[in-house]
XYZ file of C-alpha atoms in Angstrom:
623
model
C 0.000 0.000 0.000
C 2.584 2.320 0.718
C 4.149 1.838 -2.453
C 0.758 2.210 -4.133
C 0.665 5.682 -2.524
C 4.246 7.074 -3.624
C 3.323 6.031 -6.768
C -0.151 7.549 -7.212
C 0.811 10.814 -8.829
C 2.681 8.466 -11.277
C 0.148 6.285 -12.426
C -2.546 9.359 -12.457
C -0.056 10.763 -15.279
C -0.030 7.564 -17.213
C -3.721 7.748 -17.370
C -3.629 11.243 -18.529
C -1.883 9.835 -21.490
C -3.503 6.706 -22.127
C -5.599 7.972 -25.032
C -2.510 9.235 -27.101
C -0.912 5.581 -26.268
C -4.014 4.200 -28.301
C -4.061 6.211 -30.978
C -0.181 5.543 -31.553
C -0.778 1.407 -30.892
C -3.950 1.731 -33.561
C -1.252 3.719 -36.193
C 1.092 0.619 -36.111
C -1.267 -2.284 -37.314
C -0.197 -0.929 -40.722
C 3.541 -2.178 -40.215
C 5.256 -5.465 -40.061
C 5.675 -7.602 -37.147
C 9.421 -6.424 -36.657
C 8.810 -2.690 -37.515
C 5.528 -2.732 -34.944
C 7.910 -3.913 -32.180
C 10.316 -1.198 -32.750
C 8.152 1.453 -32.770
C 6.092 0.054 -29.955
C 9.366 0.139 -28.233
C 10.401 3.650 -28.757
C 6.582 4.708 -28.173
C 6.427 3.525 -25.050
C 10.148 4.869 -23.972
C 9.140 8.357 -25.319
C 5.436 8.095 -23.262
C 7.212 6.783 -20.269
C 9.412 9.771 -19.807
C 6.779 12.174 -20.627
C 4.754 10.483 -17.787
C 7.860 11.397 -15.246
C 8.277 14.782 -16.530
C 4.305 15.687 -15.902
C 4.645 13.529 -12.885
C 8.059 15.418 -11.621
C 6.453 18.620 -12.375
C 3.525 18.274 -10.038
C 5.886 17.540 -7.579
C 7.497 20.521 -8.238
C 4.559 22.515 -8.266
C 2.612 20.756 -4.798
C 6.118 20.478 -3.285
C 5.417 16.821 -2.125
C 8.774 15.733 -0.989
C 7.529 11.916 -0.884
C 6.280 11.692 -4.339
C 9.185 13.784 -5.508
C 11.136 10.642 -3.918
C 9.488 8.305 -5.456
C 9.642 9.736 -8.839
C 12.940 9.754 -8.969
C 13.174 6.068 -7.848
C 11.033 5.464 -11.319
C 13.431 7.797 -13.203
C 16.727 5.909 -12.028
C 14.600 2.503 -12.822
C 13.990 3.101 -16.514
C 17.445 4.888 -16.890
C 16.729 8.308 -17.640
C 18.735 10.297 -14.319
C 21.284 10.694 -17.052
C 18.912 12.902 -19.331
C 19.402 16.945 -18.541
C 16.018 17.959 -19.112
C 14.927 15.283 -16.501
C 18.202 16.203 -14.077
C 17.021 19.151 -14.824
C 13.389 18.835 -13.411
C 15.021 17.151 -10.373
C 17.264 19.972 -9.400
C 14.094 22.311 -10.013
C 12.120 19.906 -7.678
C 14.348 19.182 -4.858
C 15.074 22.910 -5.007
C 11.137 23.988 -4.145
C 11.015 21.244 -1.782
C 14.121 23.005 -0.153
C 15.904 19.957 -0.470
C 19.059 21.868 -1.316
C 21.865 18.650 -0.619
C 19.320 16.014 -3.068
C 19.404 19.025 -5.798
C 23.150 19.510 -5.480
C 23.582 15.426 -5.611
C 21.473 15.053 -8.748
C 23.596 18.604 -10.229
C 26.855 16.899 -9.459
C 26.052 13.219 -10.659
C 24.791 14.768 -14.521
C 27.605 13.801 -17.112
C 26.717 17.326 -18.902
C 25.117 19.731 -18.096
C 23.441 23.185 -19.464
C 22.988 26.511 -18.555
C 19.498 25.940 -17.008
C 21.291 23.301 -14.689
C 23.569 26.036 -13.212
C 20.990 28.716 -12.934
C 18.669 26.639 -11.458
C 20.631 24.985 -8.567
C 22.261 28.864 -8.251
C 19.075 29.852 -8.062
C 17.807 27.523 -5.349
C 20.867 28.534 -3.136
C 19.883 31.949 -2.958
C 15.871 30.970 -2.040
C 17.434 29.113 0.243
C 19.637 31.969 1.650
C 23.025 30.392 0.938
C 24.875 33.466 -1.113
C 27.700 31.875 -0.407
C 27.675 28.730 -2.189
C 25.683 30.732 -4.733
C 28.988 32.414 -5.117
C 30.993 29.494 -5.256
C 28.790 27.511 -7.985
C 29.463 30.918 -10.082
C 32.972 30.555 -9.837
C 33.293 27.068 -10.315
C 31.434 28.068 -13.766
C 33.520 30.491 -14.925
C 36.326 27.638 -14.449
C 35.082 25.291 -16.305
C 33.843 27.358 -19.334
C 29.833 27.118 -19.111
C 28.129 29.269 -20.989
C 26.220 31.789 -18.302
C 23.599 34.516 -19.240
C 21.984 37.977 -17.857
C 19.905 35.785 -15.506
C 23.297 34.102 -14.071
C 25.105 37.572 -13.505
C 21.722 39.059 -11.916
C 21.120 35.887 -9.789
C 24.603 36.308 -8.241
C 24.288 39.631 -7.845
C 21.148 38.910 -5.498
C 23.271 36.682 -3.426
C 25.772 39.555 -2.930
C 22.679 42.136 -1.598
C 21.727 39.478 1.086
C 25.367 39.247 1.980
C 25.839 42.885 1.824
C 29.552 41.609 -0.029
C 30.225 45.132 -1.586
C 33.248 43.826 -2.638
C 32.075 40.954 -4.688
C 29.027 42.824 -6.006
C 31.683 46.181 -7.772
C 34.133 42.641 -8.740
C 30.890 41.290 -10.553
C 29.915 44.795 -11.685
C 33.294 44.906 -13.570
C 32.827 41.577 -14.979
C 29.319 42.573 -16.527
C 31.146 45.671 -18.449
C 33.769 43.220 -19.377
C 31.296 40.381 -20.735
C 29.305 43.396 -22.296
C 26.234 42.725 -19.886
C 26.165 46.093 -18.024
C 23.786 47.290 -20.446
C 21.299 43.981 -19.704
C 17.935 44.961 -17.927
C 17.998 42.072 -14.898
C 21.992 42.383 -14.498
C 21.351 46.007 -14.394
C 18.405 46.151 -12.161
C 20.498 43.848 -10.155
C 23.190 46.206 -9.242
C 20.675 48.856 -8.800
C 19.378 46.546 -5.794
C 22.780 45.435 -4.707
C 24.184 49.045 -4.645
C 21.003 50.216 -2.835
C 21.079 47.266 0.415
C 24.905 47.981 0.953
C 24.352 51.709 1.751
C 25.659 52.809 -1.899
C 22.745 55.242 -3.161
C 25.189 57.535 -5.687
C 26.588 54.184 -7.367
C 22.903 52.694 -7.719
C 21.613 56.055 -9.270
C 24.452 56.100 -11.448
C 23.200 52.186 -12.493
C 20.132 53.581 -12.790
C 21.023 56.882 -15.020
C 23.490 55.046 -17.087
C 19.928 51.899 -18.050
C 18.922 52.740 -21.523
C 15.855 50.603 -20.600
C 14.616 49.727 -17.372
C 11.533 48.107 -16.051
C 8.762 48.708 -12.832
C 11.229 46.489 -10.720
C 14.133 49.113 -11.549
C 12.207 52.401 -10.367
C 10.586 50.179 -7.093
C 14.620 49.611 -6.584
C 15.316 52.737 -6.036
C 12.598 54.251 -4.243
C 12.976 51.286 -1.869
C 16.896 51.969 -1.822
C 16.267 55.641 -0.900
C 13.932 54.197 2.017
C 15.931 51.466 3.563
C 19.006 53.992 3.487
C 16.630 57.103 5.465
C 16.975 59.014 2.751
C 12.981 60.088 2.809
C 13.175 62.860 0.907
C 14.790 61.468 -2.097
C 12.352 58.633 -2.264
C 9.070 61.459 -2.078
C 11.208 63.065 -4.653
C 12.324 60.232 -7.041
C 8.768 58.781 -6.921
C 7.470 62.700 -8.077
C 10.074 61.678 -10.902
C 8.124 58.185 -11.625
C 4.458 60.027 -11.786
C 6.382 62.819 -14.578
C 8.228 59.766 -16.378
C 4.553 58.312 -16.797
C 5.557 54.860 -15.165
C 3.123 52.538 -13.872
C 2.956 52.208 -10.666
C 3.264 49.320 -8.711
C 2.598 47.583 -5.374
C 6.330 47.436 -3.889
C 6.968 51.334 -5.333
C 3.368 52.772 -3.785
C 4.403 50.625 -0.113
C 8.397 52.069 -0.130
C 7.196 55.684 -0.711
C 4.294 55.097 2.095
C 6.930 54.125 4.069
C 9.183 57.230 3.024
C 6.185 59.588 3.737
C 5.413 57.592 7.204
C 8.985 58.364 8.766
C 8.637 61.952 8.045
C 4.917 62.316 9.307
C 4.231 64.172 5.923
C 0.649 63.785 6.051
C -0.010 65.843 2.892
C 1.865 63.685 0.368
C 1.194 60.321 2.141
C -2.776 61.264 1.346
C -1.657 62.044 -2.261
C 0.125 58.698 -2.751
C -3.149 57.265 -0.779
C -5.083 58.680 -3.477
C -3.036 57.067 -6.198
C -3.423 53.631 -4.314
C -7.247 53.162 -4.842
C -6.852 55.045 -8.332
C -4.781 51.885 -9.501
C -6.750 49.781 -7.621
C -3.669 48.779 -5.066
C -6.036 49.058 -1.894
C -6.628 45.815 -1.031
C -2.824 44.280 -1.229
C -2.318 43.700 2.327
C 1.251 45.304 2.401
C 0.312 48.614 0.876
C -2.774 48.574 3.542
C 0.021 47.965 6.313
C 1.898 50.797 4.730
C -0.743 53.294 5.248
C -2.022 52.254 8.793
C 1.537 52.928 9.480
C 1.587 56.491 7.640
C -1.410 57.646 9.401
C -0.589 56.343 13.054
C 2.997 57.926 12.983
C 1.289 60.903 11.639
C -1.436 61.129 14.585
C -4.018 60.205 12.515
C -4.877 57.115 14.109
C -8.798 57.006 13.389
C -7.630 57.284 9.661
C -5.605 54.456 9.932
C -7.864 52.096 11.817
C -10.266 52.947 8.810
C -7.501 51.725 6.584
C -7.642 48.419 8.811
C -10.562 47.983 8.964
C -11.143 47.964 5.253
C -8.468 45.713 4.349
C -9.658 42.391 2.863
C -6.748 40.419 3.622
C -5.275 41.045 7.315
C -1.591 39.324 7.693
C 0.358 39.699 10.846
C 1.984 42.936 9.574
C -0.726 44.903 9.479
C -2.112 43.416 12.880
C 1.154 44.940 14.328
C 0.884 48.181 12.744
C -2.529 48.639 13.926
C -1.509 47.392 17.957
C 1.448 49.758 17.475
C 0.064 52.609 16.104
C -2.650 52.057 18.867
C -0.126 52.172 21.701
C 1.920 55.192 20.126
C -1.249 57.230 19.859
C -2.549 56.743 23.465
C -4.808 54.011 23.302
C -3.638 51.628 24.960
C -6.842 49.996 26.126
C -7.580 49.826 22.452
C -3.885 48.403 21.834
C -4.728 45.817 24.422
C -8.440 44.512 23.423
C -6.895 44.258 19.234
C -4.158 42.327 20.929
C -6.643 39.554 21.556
C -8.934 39.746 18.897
C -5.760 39.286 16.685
C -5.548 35.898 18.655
C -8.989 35.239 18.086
C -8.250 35.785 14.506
C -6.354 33.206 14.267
C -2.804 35.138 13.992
C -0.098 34.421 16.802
C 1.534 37.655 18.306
C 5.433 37.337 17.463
C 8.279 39.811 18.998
C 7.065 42.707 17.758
C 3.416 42.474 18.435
C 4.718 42.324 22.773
C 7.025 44.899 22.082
C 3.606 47.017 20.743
C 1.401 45.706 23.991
C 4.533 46.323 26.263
C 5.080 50.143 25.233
C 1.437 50.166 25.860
C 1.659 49.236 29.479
C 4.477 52.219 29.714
C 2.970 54.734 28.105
C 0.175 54.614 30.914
C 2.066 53.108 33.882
C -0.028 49.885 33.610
C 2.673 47.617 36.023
C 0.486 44.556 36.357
C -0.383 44.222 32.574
C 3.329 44.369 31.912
C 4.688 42.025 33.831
C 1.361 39.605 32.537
C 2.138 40.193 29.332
C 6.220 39.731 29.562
C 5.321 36.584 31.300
C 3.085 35.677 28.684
C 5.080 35.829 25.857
C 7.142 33.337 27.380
C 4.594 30.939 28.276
C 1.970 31.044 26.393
C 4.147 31.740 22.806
C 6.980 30.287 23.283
C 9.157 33.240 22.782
C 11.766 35.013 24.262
C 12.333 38.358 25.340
C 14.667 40.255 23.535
C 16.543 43.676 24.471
C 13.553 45.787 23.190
C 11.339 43.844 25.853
C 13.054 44.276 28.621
C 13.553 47.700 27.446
C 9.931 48.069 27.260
C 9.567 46.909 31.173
C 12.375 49.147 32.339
C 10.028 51.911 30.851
C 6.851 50.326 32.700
C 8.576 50.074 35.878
C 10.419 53.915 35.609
C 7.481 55.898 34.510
C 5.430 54.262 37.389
C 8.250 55.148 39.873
C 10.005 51.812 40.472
C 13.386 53.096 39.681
C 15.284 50.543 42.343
C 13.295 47.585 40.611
C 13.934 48.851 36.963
C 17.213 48.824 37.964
C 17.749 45.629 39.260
C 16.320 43.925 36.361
C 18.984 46.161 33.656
C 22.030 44.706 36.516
C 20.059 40.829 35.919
C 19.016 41.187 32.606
C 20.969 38.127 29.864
C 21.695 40.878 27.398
C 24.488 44.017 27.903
C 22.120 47.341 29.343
C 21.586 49.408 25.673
C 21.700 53.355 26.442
C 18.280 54.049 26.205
C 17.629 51.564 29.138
C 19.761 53.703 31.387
C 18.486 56.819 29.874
C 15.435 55.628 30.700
C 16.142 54.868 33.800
C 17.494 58.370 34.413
C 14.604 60.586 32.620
C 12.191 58.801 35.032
C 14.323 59.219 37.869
C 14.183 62.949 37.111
C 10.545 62.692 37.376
C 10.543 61.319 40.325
C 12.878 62.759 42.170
C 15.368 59.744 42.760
C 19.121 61.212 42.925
C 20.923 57.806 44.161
C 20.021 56.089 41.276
C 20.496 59.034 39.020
C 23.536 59.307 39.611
C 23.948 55.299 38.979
C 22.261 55.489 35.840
C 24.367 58.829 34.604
C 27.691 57.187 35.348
C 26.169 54.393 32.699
C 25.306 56.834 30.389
C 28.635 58.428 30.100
C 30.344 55.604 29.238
C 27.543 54.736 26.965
C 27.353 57.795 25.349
C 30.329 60.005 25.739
C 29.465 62.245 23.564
C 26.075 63.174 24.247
C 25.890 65.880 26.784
C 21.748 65.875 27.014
C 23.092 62.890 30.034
C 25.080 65.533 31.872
C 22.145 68.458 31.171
C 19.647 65.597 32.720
C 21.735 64.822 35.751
C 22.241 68.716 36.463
C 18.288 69.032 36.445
C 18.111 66.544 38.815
C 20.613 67.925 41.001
C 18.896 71.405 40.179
C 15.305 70.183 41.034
C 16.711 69.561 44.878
C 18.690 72.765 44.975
C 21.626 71.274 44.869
C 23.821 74.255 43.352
C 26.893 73.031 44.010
C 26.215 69.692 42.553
C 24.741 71.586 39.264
C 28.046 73.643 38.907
C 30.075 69.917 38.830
C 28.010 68.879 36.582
C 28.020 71.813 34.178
C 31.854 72.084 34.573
C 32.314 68.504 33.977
C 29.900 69.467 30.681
C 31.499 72.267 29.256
C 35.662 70.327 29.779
C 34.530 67.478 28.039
C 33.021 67.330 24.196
C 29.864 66.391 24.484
C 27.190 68.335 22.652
C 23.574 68.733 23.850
C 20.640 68.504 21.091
C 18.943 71.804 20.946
C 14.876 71.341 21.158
C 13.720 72.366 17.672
C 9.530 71.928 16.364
C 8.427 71.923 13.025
C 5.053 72.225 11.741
C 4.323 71.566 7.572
C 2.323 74.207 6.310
C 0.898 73.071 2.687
C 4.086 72.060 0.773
C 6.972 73.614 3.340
C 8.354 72.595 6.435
C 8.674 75.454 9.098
C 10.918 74.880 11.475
C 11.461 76.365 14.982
C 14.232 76.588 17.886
C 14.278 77.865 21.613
C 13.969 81.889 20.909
C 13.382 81.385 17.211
C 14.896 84.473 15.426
C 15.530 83.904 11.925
C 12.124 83.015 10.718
C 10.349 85.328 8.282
C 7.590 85.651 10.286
C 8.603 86.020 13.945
C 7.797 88.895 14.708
C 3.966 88.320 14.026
C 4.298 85.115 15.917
C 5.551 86.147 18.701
C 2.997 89.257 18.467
C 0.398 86.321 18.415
C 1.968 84.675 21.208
C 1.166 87.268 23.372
C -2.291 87.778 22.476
C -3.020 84.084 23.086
C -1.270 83.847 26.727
C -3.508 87.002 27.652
C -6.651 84.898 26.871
C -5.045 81.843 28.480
C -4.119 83.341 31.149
C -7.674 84.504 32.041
C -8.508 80.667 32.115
C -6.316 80.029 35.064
C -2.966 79.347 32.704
C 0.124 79.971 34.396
C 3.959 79.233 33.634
C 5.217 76.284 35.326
C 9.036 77.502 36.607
C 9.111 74.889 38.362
C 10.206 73.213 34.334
C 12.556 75.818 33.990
C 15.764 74.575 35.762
C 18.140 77.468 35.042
C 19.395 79.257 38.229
C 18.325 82.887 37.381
C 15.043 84.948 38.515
C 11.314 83.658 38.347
C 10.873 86.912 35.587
C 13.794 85.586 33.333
C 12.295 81.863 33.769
C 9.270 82.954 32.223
C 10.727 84.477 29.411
C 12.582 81.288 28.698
C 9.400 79.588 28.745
C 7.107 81.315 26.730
C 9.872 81.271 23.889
C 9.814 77.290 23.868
C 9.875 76.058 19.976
C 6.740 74.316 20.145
C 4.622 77.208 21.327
C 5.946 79.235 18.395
C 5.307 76.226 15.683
C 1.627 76.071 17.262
C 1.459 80.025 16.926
C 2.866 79.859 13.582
C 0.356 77.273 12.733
C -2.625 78.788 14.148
C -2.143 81.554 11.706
C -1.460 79.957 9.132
C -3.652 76.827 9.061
C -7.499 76.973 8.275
C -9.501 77.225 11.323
C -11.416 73.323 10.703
C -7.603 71.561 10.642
C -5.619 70.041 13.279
C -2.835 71.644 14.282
C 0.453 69.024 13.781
C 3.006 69.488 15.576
C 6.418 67.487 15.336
C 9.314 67.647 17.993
C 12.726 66.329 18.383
C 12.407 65.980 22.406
C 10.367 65.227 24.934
C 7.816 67.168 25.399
C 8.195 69.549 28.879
C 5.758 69.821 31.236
C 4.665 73.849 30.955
C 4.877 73.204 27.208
C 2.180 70.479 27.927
C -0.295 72.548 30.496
C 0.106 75.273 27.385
C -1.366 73.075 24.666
C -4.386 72.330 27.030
C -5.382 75.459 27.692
C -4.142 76.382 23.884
C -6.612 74.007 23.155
C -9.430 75.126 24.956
C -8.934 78.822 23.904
C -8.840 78.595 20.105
C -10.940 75.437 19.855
C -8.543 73.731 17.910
C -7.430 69.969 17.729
C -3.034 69.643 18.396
C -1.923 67.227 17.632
C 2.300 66.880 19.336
C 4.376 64.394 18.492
C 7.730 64.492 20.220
C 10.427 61.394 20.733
C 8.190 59.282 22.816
C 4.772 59.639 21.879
C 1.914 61.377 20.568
C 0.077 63.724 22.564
C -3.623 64.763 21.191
C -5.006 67.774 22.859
C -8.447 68.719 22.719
C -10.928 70.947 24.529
C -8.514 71.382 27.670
C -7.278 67.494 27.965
C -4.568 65.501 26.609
C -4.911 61.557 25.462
C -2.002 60.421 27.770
C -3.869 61.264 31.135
C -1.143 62.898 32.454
C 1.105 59.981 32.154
C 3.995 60.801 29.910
């Protein structure tokens, strides 16, 4: 029986055939005895290896590793394993199967082979992730004379781009000119893609300038290049280049410039390039859908992008995760939490990313309990282990919530070296809460961490400042200002149609300051009559309550919000992005901003997004 079953695909191919076996048996009753038993012969050879080639093929195609087997077994019984199109079908076969060492057997055993034989087996290395045997097999080529073609070149050249082998990828690039191949679409394409994943964006574009044809997989190259290397404003402006050029678009090309327009919150071209997407009818591919939930949650818009979500046909587990992330980075965390299990329910399993989504939910609104249930989860219920970003995440929980000692301890007994946003962690929530032991623990990490970043010694001296300890500040500034480190400045920007506006501490240089900070004043008058009042208290410098409120009210984000309010129509949110976190008198003024003016803000600084509305923020005064 079990025979019977291995060969079942077999014998269902004979019977597909049986009819042209009767017609050819019928055509020789008009020969001799001798001739009929000749032909017969040779019939019945050529039928029986067109039965294993169907047969083989539907291996191929099902991936059925037993039949596959089997097959072969029949192939080596009637002689034919020394026929290259039927090697040739083996290699192909064991290949899908990812039977990688059975391929290479059948490859090495063939007394000749052809150029499909070499592709093919080159081919299945780099499915299979094996670049460097890829590499070898193209070598071993070259030595012994095969003939090769565009498809060879361009199929090595992939294995280079997943081993990031610049080298070997501008040695192969100089073999194509020499073999006159440069100019060959897939070789070229190639090294567009191979340029573009080892960090080389001026020698892909000058690939890509040099193609006197190219095709959609070219241009998606190098708008996904431009991505993957952060270079967002190229890829916004290269894909303005594809619309002009009058090049279709296509799936990978509409999801890379998504991405492009996600990472710099531009809202206003990411609904442009959303428009495009159900123009060509691209909607409903599950990765372009991710794309966009994506765009509009790091852009604030997060009822947008549950729309989006809702609305795609197909769900996968990327955009589940987009969806629970953008969720948690948006203040929802309840909402993060509940899609957490109805993603179970749907049948998807959460993987490392989907806990680090639930975790930061948990920290963004000090939820201790759910944490820990959820690290412990993951674990137990999934079968996975925490990684650096989880235990990250928990520091977080366990800081923001006050249990600095405990976050502590678990960096000190963590399996993984502490990263410097753990510590910094660590020591932003001990400056919340007023902890200067472990401060100063966490500090001495960070400079050795980070020696050049002097936002560690500026954090330490606030702590030290927020206890009036002078003399402690003065170390720390003179410490500061002998070594090299450099402190970001806070900067806000705001988009305003097609420009970016951007703002520092005591903007001066902007073109319209003056009226902005003219509007400023107007709007803390009417503020102020609400109960609004400058928290010093967030001011740390050691200088007169007057001069602290002059510092404050000059904070970048209150001018980009200014700025904006004149400039923006009176029904649109006002978006603000900035490159710190948010401080806590900047905060109280977007409340009451909000109340006065009646306007939606919308703040998104390193952590989080805050959305202010009517006098209230979404994070509950947990930040």
């Amino acid at each position: 029986m079990k025979a019977l079953r291995k060969c079942k695909l077999l014998n269902a191919a004979r019977r597909r055939y049986f009819s042209s076996v009767a017609d050819a048996t019928l055509h020789q009753s008009t020969y001799d005895d001798e001739e009929k038993n000749i032909i017969w012969r040779e019939n019945k050879d050529s039928n029986t290896l067109r039965y294993l080639h169907y047969a083989i093929q539907e291996c191929a195609k099902t991936t059925t590793v037993i039949n596959g087997k089997a097959i072969h077994t029949q192939i080596i019984k009637y002689g034919y394993e020394a026929d290259i199109l039927t090697a040739n079908m083996l290699i192909n076969t064991y290949s899908k199967c990812s039977l990688i060492d059975s391929a290479r057997k059948v490859f090495d055993e063939m007394p000749q082979r052809v150029l499909v034989s070499w592709n093919t087996l080159m081919g299945a290395y780099i499915q299979n992730r094996d670049g460097e045997e890829a590499l070898l097999l193209f070598v071993r080529m070259q030595r012994e004379g095969s003939e090769f073609s565009g498809f060879t070149i361009s199929g090595v050249l992939c294995a280079c781009a997943a081993k990031f082998a610049v080298l070997e990828c501008k040695q192969l690039h100089g073999f194509a000119i020499k073999v006159e191949m440069e100019s060959n679409v897939f070789v070229s394409t190639a090294l567009v893609d191979v340029y573009a994943k080892c960090g080389l964006m001026n020698d892909a574009f000058r690939v890509f300038d040099s193609m006197s044809e190219r095709n959609d997989v070219t241009w998606s190259s190098m708008v996904a290049g431009y991505v993957q290397n952060e270079l967002y404003e190229e890829a916004i402006m290269f894909f303005h280049g594809i619309q002009k050029a009058g090049i279709e678009h296509n799936q990978f090309t509409l999801s890379s410039v998504i991405s492009a327009c996600a990472a710099m919150a531009a809202l206003l071209e990411g609904n442009e390039v959303h428009a495009i997407v159900w123009k060509t009818g691209f909607g409903a591919n599950v990765y372009v859908a991710a794309s966009l939930v994506d765009l509009y949650a790091r852009c604030g818009s997060i009822d947008e992008a549950y729309i989006v979500f809702l609305n795609a046909e197909v769900k996968n587990d990327v955009i589940w995760n987009s969806m629970i992330s953008g969720l948690a980075r948006n203040a929802r965390p309840l909402e993060a939490m509940t899609l957490f299990e109805k993603m179970q329910l749907a049948g998807f399993c959460p993987n490392e990313l989907t806990y680090v989504s639930v975790l930061s939910a948990c920290g963004h609104m000090g939820l201790v309990d759910k944490g820990r249930m959820y690290f412990d989860k993951m674990k137990k219920e999934h079968n996975l282990s925490p990684n650096v970003y989880h235990y990250s995440c928990m520091v977080d929980i366990l800081g923001r919530k006050g249990l600095v000692e405990e976050a502590k301890d678990l960096i000190e007994n963590m399996p993984f070296a502490a990263t410097p946003s753990m510590w910094g962690s660590v020591l932003a929530s001990c400056r919340v809460h007023g902890n200067v032991e472990v401060a100063e623990i966490a500090a001495k990490h960070m400079f050795e961490l980070e020696p050049n970043n002097a936002g560690n010694h500026v954090l330490l001296s606030n702590i030290y400042a927020s206890k009036k300890r002078w003399a402690d500040v003065a170390s720390t500034r003179k410490l500061l200002k002998d070594s090299e480190s450099k402190k970001e400045r806070g900067k806000s920007w705001i988009q305003i149609k097609d420009k970016v506006h951007t703002f520092m501490v005591g903007e001066r240089n902007h073109q319209s300051i003056a009226e902005v900070y003219s509007r400023l004043d107007e709007l803390l008058i009417d503020m102020e009559k609400l109960g609004y009042k400058g928290q010093t208290e967030h001011d740390l410098h050691d200088v007169e309550v007057s001069r602290k409120h002059e510092l404050l009210r000059h904070h970048s984000e209150k001018l980009a919000f200014t700025f904006g309010l004149m400039c923006l129509p009176s029904s649109a949110p006002i978006r603000i992005m900035k490159n710190l976190r948010i401080c806590g008198d900047c905060h109280s003024f977007m409340k009451f901003a909000s109340k006065v003016t009646g306007r939606e803000i919308i703040v998104r600084d390193v952590n989080r997004f805050h959305h202010f509305s009517n006098g209230s923020c979404s994070c509950g005064e947990f930040w």
